[in-house]
Short mmCIF file of N, CA and C in Angstrom, two decimals:
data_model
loop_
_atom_site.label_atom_id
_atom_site.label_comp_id
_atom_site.label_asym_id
_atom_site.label_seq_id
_atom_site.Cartn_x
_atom_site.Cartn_y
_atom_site.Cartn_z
N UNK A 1 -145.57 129.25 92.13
CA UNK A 1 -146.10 129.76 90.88
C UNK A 1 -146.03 128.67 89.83
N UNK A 2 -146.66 128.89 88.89
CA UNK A 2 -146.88 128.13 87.94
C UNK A 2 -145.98 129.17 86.61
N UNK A 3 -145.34 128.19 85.56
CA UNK A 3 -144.53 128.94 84.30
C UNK A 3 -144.91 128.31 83.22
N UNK A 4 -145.94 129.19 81.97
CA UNK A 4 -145.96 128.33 81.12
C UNK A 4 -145.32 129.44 79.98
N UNK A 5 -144.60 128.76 78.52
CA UNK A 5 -143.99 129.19 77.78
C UNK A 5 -145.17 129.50 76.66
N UNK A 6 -144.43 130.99 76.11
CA UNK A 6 -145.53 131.24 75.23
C UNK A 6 -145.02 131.98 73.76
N UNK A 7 -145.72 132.72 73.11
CA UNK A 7 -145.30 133.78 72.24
C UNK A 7 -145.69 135.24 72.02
N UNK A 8 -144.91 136.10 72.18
CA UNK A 8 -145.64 137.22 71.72
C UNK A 8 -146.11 137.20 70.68
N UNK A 9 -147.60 138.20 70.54
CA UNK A 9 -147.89 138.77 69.56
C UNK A 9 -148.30 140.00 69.07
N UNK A 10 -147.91 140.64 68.34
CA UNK A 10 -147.46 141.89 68.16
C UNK A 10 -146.66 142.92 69.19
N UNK A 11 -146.89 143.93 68.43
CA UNK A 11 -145.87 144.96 69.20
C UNK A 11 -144.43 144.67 69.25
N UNK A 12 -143.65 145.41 70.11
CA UNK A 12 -142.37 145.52 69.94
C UNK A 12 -141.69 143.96 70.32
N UNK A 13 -141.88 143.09 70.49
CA UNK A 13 -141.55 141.48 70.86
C UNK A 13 -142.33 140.43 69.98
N UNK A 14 -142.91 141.13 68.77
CA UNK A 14 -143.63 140.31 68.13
C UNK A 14 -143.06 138.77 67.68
N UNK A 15 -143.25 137.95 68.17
CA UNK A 15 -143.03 136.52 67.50
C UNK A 15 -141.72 136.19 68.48
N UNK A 16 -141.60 136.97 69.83
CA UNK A 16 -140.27 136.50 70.48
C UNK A 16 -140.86 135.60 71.30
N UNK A 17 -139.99 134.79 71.95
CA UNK A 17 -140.76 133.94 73.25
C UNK A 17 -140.52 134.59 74.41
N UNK A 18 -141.91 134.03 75.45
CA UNK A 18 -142.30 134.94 76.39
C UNK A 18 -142.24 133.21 77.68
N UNK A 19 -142.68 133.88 78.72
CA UNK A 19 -142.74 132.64 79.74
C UNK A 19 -144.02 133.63 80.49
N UNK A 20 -144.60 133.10 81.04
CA UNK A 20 -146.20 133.26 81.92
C UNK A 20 -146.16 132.69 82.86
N UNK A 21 -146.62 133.53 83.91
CA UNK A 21 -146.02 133.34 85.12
C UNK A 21 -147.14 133.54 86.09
N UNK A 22 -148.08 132.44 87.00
CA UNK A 22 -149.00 132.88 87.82
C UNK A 22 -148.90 131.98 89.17
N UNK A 23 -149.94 132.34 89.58
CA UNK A 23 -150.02 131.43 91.30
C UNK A 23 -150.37 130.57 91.01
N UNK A 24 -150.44 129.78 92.09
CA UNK A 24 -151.20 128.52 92.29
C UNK A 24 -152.31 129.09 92.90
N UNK A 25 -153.82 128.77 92.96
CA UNK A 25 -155.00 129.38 93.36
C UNK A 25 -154.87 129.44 94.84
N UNK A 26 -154.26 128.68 95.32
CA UNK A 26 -154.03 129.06 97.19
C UNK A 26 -152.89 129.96 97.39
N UNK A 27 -152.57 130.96 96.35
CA UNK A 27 -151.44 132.00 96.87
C UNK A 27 -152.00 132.67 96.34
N UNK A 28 -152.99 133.03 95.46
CA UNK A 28 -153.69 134.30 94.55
C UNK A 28 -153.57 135.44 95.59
N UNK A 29 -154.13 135.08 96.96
CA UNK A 29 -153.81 136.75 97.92
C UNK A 29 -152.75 137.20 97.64
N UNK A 30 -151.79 136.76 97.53
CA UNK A 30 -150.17 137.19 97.32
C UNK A 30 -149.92 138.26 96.00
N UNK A 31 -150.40 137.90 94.64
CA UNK A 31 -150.30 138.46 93.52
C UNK A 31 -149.92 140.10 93.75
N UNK A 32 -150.56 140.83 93.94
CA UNK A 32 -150.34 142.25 94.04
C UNK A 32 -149.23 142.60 94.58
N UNK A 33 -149.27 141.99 96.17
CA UNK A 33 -147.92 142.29 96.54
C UNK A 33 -146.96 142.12 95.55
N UNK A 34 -146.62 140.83 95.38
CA UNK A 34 -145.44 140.63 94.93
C UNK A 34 -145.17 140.85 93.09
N UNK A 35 -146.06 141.13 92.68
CA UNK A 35 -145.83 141.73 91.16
C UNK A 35 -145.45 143.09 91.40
N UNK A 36 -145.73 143.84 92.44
CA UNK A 36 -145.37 145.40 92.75
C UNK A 36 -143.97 145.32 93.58
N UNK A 37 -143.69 144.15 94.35
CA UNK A 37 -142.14 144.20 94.72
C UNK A 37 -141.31 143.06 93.86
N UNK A 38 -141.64 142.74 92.60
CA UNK A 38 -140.70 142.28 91.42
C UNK A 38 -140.83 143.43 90.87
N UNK A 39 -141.62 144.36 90.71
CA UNK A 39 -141.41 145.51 89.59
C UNK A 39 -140.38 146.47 90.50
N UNK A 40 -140.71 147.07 91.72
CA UNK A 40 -139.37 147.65 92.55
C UNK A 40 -137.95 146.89 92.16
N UNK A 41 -138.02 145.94 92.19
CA UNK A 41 -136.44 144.76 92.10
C UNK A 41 -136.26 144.85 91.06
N UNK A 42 -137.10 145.14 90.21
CA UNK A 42 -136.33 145.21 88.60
C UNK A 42 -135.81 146.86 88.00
N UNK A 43 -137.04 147.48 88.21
CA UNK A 43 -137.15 149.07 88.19
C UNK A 43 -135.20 148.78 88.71
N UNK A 44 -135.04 148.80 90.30
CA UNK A 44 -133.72 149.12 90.72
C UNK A 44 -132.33 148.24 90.27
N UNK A 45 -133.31 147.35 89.22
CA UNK A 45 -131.64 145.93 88.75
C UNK A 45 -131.69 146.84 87.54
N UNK A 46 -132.55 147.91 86.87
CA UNK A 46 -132.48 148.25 85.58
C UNK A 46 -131.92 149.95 86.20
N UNK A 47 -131.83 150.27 87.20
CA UNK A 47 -130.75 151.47 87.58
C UNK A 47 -129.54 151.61 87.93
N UNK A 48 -129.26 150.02 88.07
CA UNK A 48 -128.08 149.77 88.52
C UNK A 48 -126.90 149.18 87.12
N UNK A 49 -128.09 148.76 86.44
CA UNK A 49 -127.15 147.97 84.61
C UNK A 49 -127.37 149.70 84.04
N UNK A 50 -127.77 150.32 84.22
CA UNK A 50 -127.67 151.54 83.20
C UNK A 50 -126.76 152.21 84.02
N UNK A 51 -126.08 152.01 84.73
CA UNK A 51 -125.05 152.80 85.19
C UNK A 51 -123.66 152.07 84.85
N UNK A 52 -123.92 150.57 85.21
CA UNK A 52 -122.81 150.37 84.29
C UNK A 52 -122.32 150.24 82.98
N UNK A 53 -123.33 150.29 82.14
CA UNK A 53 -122.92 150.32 81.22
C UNK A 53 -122.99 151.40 80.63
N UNK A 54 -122.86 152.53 81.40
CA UNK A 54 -122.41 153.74 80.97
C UNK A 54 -120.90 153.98 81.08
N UNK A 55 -120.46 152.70 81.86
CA UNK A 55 -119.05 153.04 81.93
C UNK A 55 -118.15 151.37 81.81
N UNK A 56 -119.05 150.65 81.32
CA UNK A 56 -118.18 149.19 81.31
C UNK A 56 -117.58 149.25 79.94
N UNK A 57 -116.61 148.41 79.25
CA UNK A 57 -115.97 148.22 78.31
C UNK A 57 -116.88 147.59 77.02
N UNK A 58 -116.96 147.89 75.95
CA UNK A 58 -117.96 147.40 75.14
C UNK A 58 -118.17 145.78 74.87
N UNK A 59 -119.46 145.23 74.64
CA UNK A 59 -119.22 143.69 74.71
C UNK A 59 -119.77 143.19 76.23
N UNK A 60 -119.69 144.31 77.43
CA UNK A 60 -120.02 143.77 78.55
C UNK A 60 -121.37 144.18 79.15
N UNK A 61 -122.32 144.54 78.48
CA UNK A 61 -123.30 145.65 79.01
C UNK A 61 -123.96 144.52 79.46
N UNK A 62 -125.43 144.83 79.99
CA UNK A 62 -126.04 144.37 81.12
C UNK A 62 -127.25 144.75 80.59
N UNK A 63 -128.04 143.69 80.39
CA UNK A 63 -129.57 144.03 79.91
C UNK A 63 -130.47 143.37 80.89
N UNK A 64 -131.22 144.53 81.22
CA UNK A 64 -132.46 143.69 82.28
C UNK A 64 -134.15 143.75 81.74
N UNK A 65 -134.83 143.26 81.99
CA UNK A 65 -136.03 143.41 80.98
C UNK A 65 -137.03 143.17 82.18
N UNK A 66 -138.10 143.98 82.25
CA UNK A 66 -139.08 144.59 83.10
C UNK A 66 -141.21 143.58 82.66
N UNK A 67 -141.08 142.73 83.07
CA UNK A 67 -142.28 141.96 83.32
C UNK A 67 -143.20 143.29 82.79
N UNK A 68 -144.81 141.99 82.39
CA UNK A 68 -146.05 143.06 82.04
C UNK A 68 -146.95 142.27 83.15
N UNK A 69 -147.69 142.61 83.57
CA UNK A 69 -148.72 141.95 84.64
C UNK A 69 -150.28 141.71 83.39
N UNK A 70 -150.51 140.69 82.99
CA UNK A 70 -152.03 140.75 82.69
C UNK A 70 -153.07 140.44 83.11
N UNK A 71 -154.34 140.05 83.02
CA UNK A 71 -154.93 139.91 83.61
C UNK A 71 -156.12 138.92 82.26
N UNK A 72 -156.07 137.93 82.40
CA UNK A 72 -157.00 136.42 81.74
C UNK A 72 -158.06 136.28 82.57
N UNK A 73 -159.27 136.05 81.91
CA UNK A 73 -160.36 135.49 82.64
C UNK A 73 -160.52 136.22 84.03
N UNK A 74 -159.67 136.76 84.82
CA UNK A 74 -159.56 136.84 86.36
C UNK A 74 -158.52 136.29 86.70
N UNK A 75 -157.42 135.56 86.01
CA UNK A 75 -155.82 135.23 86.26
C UNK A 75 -154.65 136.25 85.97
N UNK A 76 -154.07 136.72 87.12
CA UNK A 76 -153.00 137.80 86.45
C UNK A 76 -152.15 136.63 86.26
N UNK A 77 -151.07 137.52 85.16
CA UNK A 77 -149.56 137.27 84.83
C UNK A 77 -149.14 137.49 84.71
N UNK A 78 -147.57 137.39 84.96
CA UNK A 78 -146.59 137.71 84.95
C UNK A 78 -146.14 137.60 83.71
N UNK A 79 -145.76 138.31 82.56
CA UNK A 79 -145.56 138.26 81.67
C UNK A 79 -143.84 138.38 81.32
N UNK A 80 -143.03 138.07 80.82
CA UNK A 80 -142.13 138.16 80.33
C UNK A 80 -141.03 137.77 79.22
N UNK A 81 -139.87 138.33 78.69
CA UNK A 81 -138.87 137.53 77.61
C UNK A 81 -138.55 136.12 77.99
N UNK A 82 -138.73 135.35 77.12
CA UNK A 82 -137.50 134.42 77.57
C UNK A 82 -136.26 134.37 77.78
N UNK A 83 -135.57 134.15 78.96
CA UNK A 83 -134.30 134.12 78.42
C UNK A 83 -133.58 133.13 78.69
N UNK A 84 -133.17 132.44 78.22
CA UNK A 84 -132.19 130.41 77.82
C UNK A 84 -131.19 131.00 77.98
N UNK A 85 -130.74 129.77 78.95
CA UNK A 85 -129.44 129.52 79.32
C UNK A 85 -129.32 130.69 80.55
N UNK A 86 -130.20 130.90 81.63
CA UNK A 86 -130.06 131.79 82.82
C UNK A 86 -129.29 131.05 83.67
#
């Protein structure tokens, strides 16, 4: 895949930084699959942090944040937060 850094604009992330996320044109078959089994892997990393931090000590919670898929010209992407220092 290819990652380029970007910015939101508007809506609830307005002016946060984002990272963009697509194939290289000889993996484009791949896209569907695997944007629908990163969204399963996250869907279940975001059932698993809401359980603990229903019961972890304050200060320790667990935030997971769930990709947007778009679609440019005929390029999907993977859309997401930045997050520094992973």
């Amino acid at each position: 895949r290819v990652a380029y850094g970007g910015t939101y604009r508007g809506g609830q992330r307005n002016n946060q930084e984002a990272v963009c996320k697509s194939f290289k044109p000889q993996f484009r078959l791949l896209e569907d699959e695997f944007f629908r089994y990163d969204f399963e892997v996250a869907d279940c990393a975001i059932r698993y942090a809401e359980d603990w931090n229903r019961m972890c000590e304050d200060g320790k919670e667990i935030l997971v944040t769930r990709g947007d898929v778009h679609n440019i010209d005929g390029t999907q992407y993977m859309v997401e937060p930045l997050i520094r220092y992973f």
